[in-house]
mmCIF file of C-alpha atoms in Angstrom:
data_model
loop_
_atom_site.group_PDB
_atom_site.id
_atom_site.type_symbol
_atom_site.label_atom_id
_atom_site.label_comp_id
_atom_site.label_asym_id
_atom_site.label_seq_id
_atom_site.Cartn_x
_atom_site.Cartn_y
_atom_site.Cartn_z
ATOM 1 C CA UNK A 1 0.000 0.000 0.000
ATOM 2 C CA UNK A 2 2.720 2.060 -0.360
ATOM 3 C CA UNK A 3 1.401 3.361 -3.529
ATOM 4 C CA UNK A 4 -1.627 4.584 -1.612
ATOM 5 C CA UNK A 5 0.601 6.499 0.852
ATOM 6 C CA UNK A 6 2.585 8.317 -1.802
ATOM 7 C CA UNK A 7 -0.868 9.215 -3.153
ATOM 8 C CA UNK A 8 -1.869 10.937 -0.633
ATOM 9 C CA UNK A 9 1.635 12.795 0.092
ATOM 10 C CA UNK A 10 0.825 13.426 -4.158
ATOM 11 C CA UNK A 11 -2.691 14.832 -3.096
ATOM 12 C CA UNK A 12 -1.350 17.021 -0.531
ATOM 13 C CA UNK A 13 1.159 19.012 -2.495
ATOM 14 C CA UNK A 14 -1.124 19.608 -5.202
ATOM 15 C CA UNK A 15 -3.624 21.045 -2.542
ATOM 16 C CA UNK A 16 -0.715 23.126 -0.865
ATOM 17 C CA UNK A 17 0.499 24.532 -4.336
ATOM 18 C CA UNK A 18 -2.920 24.956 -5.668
ATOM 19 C CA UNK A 19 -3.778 27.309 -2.288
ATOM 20 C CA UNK A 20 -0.393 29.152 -2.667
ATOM 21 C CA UNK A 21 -0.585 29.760 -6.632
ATOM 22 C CA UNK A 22 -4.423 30.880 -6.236
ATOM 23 C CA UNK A 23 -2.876 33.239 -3.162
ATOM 24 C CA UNK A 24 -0.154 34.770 -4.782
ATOM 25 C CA UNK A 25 -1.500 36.513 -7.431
ATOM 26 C CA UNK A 26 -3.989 38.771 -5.831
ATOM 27 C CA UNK A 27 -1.400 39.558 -3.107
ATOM 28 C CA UNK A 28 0.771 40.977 -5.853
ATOM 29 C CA UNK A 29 -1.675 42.833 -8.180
ATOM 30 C CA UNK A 30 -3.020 44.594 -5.129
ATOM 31 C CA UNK A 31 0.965 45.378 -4.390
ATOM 32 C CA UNK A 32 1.154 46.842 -7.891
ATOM 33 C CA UNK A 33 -2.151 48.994 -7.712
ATOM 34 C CA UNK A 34 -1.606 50.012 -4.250
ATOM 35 C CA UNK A 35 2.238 51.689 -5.656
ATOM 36 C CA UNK A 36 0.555 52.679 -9.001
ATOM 37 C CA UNK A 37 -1.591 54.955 -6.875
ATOM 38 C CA UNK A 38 -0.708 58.955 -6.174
ATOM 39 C CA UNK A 39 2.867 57.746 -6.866
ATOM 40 C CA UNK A 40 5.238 57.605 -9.496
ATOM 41 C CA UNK A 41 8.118 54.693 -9.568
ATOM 42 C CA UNK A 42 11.419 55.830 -8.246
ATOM 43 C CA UNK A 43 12.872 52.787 -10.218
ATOM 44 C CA UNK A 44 14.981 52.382 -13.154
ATOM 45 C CA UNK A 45 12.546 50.619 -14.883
ATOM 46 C CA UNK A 46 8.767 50.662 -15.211
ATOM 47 C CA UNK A 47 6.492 49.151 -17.770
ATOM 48 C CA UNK A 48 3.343 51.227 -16.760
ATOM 49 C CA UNK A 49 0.203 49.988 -14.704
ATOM 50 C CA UNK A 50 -1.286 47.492 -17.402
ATOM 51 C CA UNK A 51 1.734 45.404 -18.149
ATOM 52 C CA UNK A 52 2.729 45.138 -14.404
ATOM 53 C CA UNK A 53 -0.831 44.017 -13.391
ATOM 54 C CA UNK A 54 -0.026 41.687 -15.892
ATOM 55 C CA UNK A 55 3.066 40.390 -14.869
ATOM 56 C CA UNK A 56 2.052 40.207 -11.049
ATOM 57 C CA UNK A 57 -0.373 38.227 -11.803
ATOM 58 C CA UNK A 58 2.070 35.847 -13.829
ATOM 59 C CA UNK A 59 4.508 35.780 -11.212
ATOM 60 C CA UNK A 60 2.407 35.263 -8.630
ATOM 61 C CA UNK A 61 1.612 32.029 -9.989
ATOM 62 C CA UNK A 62 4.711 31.065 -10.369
ATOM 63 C CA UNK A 63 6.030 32.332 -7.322
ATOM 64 C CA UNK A 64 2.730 30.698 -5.956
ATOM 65 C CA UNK A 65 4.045 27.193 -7.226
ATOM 66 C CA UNK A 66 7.323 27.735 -5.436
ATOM 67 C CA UNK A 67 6.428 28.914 -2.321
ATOM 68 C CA UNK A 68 3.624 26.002 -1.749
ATOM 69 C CA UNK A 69 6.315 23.449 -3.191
ATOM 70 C CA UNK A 70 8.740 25.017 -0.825
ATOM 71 C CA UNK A 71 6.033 24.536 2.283
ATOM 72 C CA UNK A 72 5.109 20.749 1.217
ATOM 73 C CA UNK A 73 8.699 19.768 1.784
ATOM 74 C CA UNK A 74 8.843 21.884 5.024
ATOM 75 C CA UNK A 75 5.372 19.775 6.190
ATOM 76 C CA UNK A 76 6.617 16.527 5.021
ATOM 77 C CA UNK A 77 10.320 16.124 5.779
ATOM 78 C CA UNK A 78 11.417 18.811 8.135
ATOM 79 C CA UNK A 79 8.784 19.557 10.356
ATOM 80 C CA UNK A 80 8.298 16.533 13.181
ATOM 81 C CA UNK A 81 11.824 15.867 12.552
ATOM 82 C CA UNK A 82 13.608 18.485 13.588
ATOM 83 C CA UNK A 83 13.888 20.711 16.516
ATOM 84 C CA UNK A 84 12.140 24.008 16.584
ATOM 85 C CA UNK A 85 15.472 26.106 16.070
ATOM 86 C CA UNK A 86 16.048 24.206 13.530
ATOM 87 C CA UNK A 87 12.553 24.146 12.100
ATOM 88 C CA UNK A 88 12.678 28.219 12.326
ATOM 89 C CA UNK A 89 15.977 28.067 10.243
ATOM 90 C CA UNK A 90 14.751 25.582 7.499
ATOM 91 C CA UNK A 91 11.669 28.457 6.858
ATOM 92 C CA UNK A 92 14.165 31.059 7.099
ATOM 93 C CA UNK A 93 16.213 29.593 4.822
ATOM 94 C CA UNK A 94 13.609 28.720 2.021
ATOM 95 C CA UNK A 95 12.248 32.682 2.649
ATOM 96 C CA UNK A 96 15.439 33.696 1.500
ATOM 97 C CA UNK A 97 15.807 30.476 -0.998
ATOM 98 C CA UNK A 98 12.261 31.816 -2.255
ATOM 99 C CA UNK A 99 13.315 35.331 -2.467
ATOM 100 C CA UNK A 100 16.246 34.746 -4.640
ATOM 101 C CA UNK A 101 14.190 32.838 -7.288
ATOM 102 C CA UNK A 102 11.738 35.523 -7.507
ATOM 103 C CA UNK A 103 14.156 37.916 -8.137
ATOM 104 C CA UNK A 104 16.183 35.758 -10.984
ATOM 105 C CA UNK A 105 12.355 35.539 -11.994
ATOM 106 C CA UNK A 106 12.324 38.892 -12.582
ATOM 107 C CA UNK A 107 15.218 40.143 -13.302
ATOM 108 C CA UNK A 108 15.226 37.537 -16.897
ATOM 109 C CA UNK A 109 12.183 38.973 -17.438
ATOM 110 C CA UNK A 110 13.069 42.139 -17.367
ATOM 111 C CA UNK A 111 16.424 41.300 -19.738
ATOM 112 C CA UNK A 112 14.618 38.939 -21.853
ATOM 113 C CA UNK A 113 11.130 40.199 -22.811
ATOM 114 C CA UNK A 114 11.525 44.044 -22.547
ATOM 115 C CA UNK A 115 15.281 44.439 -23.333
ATOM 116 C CA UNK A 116 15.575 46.702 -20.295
ATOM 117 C CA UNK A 117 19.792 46.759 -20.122
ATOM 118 C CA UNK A 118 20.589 46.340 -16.533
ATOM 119 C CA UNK A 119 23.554 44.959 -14.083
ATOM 120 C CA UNK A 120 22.388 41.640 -11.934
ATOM 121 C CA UNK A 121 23.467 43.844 -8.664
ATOM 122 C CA UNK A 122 21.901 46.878 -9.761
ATOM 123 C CA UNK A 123 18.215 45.121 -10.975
ATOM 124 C CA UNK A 124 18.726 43.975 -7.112
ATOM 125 C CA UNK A 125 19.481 47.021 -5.482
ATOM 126 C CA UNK A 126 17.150 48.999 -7.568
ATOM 127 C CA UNK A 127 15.792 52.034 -5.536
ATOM 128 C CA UNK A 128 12.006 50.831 -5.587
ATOM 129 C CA UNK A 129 12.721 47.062 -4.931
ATOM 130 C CA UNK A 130 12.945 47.054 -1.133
ATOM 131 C CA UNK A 131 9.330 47.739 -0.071
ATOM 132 C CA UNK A 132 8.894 44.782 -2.553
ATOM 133 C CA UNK A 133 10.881 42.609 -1.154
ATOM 134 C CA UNK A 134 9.866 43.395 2.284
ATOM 135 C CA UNK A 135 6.110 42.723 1.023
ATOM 136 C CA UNK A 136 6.597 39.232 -0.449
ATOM 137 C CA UNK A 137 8.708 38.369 2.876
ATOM 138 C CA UNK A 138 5.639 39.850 5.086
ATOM 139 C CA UNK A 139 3.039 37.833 2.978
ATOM 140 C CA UNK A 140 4.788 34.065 2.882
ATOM 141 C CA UNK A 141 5.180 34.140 6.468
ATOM 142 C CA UNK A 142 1.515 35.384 6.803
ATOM 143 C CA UNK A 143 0.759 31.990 4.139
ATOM 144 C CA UNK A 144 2.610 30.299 6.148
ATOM 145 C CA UNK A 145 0.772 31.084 10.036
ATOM 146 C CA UNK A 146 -2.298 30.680 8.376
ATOM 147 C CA UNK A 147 -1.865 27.458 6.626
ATOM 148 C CA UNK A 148 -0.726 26.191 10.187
ATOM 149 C CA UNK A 149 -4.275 27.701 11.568
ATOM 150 C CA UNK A 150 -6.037 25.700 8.571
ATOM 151 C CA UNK A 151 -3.934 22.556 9.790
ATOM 152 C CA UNK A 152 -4.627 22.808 13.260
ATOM 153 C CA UNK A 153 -8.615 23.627 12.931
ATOM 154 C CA UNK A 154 -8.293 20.824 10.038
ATOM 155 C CA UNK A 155 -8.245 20.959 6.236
ATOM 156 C CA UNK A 156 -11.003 23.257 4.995
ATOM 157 C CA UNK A 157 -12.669 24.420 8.414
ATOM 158 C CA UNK A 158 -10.738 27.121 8.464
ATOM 159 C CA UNK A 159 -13.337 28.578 5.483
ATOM 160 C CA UNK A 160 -16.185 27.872 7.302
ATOM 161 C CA UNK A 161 -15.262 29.563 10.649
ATOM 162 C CA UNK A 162 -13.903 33.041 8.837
ATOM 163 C CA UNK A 163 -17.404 32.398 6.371
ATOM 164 C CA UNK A 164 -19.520 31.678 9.653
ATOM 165 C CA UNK A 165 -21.031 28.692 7.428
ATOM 166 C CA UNK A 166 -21.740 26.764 11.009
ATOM 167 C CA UNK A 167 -22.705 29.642 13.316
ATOM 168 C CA UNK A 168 -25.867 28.441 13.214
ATOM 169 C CA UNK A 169 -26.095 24.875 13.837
ATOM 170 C CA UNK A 170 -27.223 22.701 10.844
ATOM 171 C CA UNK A 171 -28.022 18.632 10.551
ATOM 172 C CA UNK A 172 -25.873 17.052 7.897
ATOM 173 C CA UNK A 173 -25.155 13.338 7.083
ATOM 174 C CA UNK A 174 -22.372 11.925 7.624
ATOM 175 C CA UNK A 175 -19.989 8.830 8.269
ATOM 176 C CA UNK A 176 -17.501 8.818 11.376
ATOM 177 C CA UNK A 177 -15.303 6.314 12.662
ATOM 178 C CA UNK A 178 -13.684 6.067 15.814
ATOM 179 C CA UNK A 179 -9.576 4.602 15.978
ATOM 180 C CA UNK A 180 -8.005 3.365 18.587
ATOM 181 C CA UNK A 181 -4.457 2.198 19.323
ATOM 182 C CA UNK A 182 -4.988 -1.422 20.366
ATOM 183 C CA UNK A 183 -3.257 -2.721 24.289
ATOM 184 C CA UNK A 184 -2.442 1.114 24.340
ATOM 185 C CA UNK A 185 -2.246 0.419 28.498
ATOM 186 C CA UNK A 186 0.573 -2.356 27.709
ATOM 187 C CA UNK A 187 2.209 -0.375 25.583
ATOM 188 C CA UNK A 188 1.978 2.932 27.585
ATOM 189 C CA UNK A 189 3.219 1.156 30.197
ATOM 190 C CA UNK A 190 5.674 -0.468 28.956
ATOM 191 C CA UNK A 191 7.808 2.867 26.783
ATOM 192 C CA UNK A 192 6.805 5.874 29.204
ATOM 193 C CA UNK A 193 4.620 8.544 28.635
ATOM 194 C CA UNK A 194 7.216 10.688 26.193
ATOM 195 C CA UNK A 195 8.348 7.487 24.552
ATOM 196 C CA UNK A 196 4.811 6.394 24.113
ATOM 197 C CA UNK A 197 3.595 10.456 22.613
ATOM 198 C CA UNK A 198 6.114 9.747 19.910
ATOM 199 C CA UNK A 199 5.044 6.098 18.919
ATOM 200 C CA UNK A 200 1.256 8.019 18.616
ATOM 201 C CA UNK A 201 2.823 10.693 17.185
ATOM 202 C CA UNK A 202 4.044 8.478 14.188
ATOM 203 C CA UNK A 203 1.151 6.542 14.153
ATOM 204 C CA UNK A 204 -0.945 9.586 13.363
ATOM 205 C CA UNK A 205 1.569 10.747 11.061
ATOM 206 C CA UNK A 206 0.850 7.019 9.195
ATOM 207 C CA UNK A 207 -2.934 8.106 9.498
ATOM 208 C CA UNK A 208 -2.242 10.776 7.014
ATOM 209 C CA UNK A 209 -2.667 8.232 4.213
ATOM 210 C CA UNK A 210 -6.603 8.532 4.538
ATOM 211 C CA UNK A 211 -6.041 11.448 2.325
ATOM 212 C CA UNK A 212 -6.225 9.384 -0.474
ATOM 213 C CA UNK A 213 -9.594 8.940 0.435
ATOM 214 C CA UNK A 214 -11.267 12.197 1.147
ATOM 215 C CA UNK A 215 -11.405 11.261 5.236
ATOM 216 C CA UNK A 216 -11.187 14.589 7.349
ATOM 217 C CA UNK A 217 -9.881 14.150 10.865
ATOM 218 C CA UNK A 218 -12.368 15.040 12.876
ATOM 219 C CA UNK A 219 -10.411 14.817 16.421
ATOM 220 C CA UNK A 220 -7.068 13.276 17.966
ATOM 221 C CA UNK A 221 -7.940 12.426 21.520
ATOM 222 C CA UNK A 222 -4.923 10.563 23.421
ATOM 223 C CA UNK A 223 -4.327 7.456 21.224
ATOM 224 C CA UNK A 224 -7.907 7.582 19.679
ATOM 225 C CA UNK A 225 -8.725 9.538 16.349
ATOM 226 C CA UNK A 226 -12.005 10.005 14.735
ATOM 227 C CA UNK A 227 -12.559 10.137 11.206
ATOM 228 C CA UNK A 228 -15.581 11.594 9.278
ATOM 229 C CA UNK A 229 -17.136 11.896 5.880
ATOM 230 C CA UNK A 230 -19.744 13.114 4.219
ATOM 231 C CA UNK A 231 -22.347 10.617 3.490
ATOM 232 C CA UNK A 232 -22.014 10.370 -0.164
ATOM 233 C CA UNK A 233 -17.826 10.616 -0.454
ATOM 234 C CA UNK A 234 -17.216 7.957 1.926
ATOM 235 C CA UNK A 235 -19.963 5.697 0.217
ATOM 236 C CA UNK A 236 -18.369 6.639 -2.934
ATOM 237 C CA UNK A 237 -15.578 3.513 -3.755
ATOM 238 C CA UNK A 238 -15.838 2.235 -0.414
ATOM 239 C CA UNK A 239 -13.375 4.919 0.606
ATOM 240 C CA UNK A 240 -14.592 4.823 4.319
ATOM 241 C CA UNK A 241 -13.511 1.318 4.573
ATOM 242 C CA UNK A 242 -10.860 1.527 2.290
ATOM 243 C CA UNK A 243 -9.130 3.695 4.070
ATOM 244 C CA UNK A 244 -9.222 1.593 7.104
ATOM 245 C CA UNK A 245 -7.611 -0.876 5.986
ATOM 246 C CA UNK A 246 -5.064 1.548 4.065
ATOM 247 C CA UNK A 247 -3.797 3.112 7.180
ATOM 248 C CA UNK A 248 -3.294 -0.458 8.548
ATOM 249 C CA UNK A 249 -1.235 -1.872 5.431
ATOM 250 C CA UNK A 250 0.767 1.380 6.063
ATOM 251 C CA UNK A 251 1.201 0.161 9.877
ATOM 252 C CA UNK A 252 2.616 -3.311 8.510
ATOM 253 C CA UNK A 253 4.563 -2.011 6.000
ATOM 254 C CA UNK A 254 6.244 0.134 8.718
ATOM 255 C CA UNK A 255 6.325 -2.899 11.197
ATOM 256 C CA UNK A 256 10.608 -2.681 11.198
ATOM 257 C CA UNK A 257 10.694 0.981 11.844
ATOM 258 C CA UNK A 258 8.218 0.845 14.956
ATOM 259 C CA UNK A 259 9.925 -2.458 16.391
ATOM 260 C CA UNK A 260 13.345 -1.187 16.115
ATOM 261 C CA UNK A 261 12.342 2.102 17.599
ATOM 262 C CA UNK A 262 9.371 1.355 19.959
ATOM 263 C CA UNK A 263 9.755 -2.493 20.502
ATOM 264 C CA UNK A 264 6.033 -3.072 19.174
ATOM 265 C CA UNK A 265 4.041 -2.938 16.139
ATOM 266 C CA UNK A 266 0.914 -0.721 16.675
ATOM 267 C CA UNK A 267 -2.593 -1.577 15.332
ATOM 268 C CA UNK A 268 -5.839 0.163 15.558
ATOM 269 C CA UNK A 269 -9.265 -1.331 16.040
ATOM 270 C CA UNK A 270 -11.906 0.560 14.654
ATOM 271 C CA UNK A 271 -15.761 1.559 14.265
ATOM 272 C CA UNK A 272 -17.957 3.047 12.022
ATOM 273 C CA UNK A 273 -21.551 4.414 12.047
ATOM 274 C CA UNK A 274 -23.014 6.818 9.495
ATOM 275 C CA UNK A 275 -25.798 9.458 10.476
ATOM 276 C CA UNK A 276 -27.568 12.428 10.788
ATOM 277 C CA UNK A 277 -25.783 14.936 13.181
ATOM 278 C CA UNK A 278 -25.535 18.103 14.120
ATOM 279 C CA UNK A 279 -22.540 20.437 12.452
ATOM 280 C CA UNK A 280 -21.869 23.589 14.691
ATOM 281 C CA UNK A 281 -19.249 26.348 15.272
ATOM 282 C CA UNK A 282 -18.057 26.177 19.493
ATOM 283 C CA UNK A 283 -16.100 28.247 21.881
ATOM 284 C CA UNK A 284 -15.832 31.750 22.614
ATOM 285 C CA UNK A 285 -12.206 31.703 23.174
ATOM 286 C CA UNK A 286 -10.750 28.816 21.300
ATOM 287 C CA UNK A 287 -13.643 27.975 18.351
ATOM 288 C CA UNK A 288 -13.484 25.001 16.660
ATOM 289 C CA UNK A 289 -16.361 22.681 14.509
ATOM 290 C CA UNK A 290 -17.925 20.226 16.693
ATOM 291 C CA UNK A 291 -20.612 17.670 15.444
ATOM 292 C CA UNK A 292 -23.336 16.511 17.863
ATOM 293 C CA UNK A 293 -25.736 13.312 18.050
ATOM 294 C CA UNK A 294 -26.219 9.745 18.813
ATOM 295 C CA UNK A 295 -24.551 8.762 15.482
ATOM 296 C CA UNK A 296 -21.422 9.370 17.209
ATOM 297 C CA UNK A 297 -22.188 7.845 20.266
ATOM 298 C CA UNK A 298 -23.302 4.678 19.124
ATOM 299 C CA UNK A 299 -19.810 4.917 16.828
ATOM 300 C CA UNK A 300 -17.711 4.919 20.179
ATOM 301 C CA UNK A 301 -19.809 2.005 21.818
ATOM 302 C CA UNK A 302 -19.750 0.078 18.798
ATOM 303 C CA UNK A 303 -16.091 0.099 19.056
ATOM 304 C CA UNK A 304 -15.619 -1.018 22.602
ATOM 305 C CA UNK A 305 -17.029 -4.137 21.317
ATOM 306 C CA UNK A 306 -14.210 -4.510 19.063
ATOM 307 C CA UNK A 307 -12.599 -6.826 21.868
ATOM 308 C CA UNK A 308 -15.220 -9.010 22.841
ATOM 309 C CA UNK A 309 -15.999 -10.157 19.797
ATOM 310 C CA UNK A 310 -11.947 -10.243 18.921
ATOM 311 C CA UNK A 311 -12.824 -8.006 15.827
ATOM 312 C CA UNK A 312 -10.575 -5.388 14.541
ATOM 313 C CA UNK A 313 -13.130 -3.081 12.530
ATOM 314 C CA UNK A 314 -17.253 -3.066 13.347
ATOM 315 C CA UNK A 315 -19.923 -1.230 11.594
ATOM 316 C CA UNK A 316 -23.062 -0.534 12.557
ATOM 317 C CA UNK A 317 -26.868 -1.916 10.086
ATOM 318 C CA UNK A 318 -26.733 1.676 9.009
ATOM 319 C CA UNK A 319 -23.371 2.489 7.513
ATOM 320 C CA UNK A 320 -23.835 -1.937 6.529
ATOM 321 C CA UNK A 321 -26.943 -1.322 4.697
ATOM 322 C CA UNK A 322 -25.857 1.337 2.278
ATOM 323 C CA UNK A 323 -22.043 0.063 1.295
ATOM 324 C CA UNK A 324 -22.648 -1.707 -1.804
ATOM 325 C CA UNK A 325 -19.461 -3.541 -2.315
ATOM 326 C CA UNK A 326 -17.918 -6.715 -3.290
ATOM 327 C CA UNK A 327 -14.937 -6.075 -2.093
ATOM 328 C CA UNK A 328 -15.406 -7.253 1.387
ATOM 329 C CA UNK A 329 -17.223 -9.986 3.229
ATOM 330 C CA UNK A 330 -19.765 -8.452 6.583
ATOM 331 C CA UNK A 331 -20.081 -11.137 9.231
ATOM 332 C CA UNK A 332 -22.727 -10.451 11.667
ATOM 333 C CA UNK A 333 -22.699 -10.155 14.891
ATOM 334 C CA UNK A 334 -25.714 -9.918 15.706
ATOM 335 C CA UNK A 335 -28.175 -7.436 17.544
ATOM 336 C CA UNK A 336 -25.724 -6.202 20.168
ATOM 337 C CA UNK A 337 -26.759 -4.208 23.530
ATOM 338 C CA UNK A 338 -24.800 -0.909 23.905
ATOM 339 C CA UNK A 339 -24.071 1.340 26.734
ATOM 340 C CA UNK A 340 -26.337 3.863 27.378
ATOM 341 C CA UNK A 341 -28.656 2.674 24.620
ATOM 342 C CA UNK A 342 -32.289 1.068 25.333
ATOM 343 C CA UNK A 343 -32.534 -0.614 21.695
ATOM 344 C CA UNK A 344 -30.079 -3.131 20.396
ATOM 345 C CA UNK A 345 -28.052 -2.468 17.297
ATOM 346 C CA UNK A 346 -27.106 -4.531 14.553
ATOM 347 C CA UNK A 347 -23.592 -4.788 14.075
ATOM 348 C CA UNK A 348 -21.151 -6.079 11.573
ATOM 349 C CA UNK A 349 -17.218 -7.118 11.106
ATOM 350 C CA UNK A 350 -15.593 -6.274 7.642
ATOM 351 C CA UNK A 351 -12.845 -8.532 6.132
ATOM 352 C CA UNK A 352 -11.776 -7.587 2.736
ATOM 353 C CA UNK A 353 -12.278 -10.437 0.342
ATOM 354 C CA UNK A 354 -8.950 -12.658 -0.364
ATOM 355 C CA UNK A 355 -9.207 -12.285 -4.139
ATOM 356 C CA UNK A 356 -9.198 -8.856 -4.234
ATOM 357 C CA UNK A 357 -6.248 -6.499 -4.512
ATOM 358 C CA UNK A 358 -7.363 -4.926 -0.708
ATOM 359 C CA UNK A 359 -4.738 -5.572 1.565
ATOM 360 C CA UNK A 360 -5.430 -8.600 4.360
ATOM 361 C CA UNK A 361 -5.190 -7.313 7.796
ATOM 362 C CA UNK A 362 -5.806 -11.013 9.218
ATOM 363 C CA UNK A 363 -7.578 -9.210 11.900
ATOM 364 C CA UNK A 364 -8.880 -12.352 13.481
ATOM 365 C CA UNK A 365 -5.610 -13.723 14.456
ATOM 366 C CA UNK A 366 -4.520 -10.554 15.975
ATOM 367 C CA UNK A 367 -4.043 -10.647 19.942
ATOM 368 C CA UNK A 368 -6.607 -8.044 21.194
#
């Protein structure tokens, strides 16, 4: 499932760059109207109001392409992995790195296209250029807090807090399902709390190969996560048990790294019910999207089942009832009693089927 993995890395950088070369551009043509205005250039060379709107808007999405490239590899190989000194240098560094292409950018456009005859050094230290540079500096560092705010309130919910799209509470359908590290006690136990933050933070890392199949991360709490889609895209190919078993192939084909370094190979049981709930905006002082209603409860007592019936991933009649595939085989349960519920529910395990190309978790055999 490696493939899958690198998919989703794939998926990622084209949603980084695409958000950075859709960024750029405005942020530049309002730079070049903002100077065109009351003022007259104080530069050695200016091609007038039309052609420089013109060329913002090409360079920003250029310079858009870099600067998102430049942030995937920050995300994916630096960040996690190094210290926060060093973190703050890498960004520094590809500021600067970023900085110096733009200019080069600019400075063959300027030789190339209008024939403007001018020194390297003196296109650089050109009267006008320093409130530019200082601008382009200001605004990637601005990108880059706020596409840590969108990470940390999760992809996309950033737009519907700043568009109050779930002020008002609203019902929507949806799909969750609920991870969680199995023997995390034993394990806990066994490395120590820091030792044991890293092993979750690597597992969640691992986790990020549920990209591939549209899965928003709804919450991390201690060594559980919960997942959610809406109804239709995690219907849509299965991807809401697909990714499932995704993350674990990822887990097994990561089994050295985790043994070497942790002395265990984690797995995750999991459960998945699918809903109406309610979608709402929460907190005065720290806001975040919540969703509300039983479909979530009955998600996290359908999963502390997962041991007594030695199963590594239940779903409830409801979420059972509406995946069409042939690409697993559903045992039944049967009608189960839950916590805090009156009525039974119907539950299911999920096996992928042998002949097809899903990865085989063997989740029977595991030790639960």
């Amino acid at each position: 499932m490696k493939s899958k993995f690198d998919s989703a890395l794939k998926r990622r950088k084209k949603r980084i760059i695409r958000q950075y070369a859709l960024f750029w551009p405005p942020a530049l043509v309002f730079l070049t109207i903002v100077r065109s205005i009351g003022t007259e250039e104080i530069g050695s060379f200016d091609p007038g109001i039309t052609i420089s709107i013109i060329l913002a808007a090409t360079f920003g999405v250029i310079g858009g392409v870099i600067s998102g490239s430049l942030q995937y590899i920050l995300e994916e190989k630096i960040y996690g992995k190094a210290s926060v000194l060093k973190l703050g240098l890498a960004k520094g560094a590809f500021i600067i790195l970023f900085l110096v292409l733009f200019i080069i950018l600019a400075f063959i456009v300027t030789k190339v296209v209008f024939k403007h005859n001018i020194a390297f050094w003196t296109f650089v230290m050109d009267e006008g250029s320093g409130p530019v540079y200082f601008y382009i500096i200001t605004v990637d560092i601005f990108m880059t807090r706020l596409r840590q705010v969108n990470l940390m309130l999760g992809e996309g919910n950033l737009t519907k807090l700043l568009t109050a799209k779930l002020y008002i509470p609203h019902e929507e359908e949806r799909i969750f399902m609920f991870l969680d590290l199995q023997s995390s006690t034993s394990i806990a136990e066994k490395l120590g709390h820091i030792k044991y933050s890293q092993l979750i933070q690597d597992c969640f890392y691992d986790l990020g190969v549920v990209d591939e199949y549209e899965a928003e991360i709804y919450q991390y709490v201690g060594d559980e996560a919960v997942l959610t889609w809406e109804l239709n895209k995690g219907l849509n190919k299965d991807q809401c048990l697909n990714s499932y078993f995704a993350f674990i192939e990822t887990l097994e084909r990561k089994k050295d790294y985790y043994l070497k370094k942790y002395d265990t190979a984690p797995s995750f049981k999991a459960a998945l019910n699918c809903g109406r709930v309610t979608a709402t905006e929460v907190g005065r002082y720290k806001k975040e999207i919540a969703y509300h209603g039983d479909t979530l409860n009955t998600a996290a007592r359908i999963l502390a089942k997962c041991n007594e019936f030695n199963e590594m991933i239940l779903i409830s009649e409801n979420l059972r009832r509406l995946v069409k595939s042939s690409h697993f085989e559903f045992k039944l349960i049967g009608d189960v009693p839950l916590r805090g519920k009156t009525e039974t529910v119907e539950i299911f395990a999920v096996n992928p089927k042998q002949a097809q190309s899903e990865p085989n978790t063997n989740i029977n055999s595991q030790s639960l």
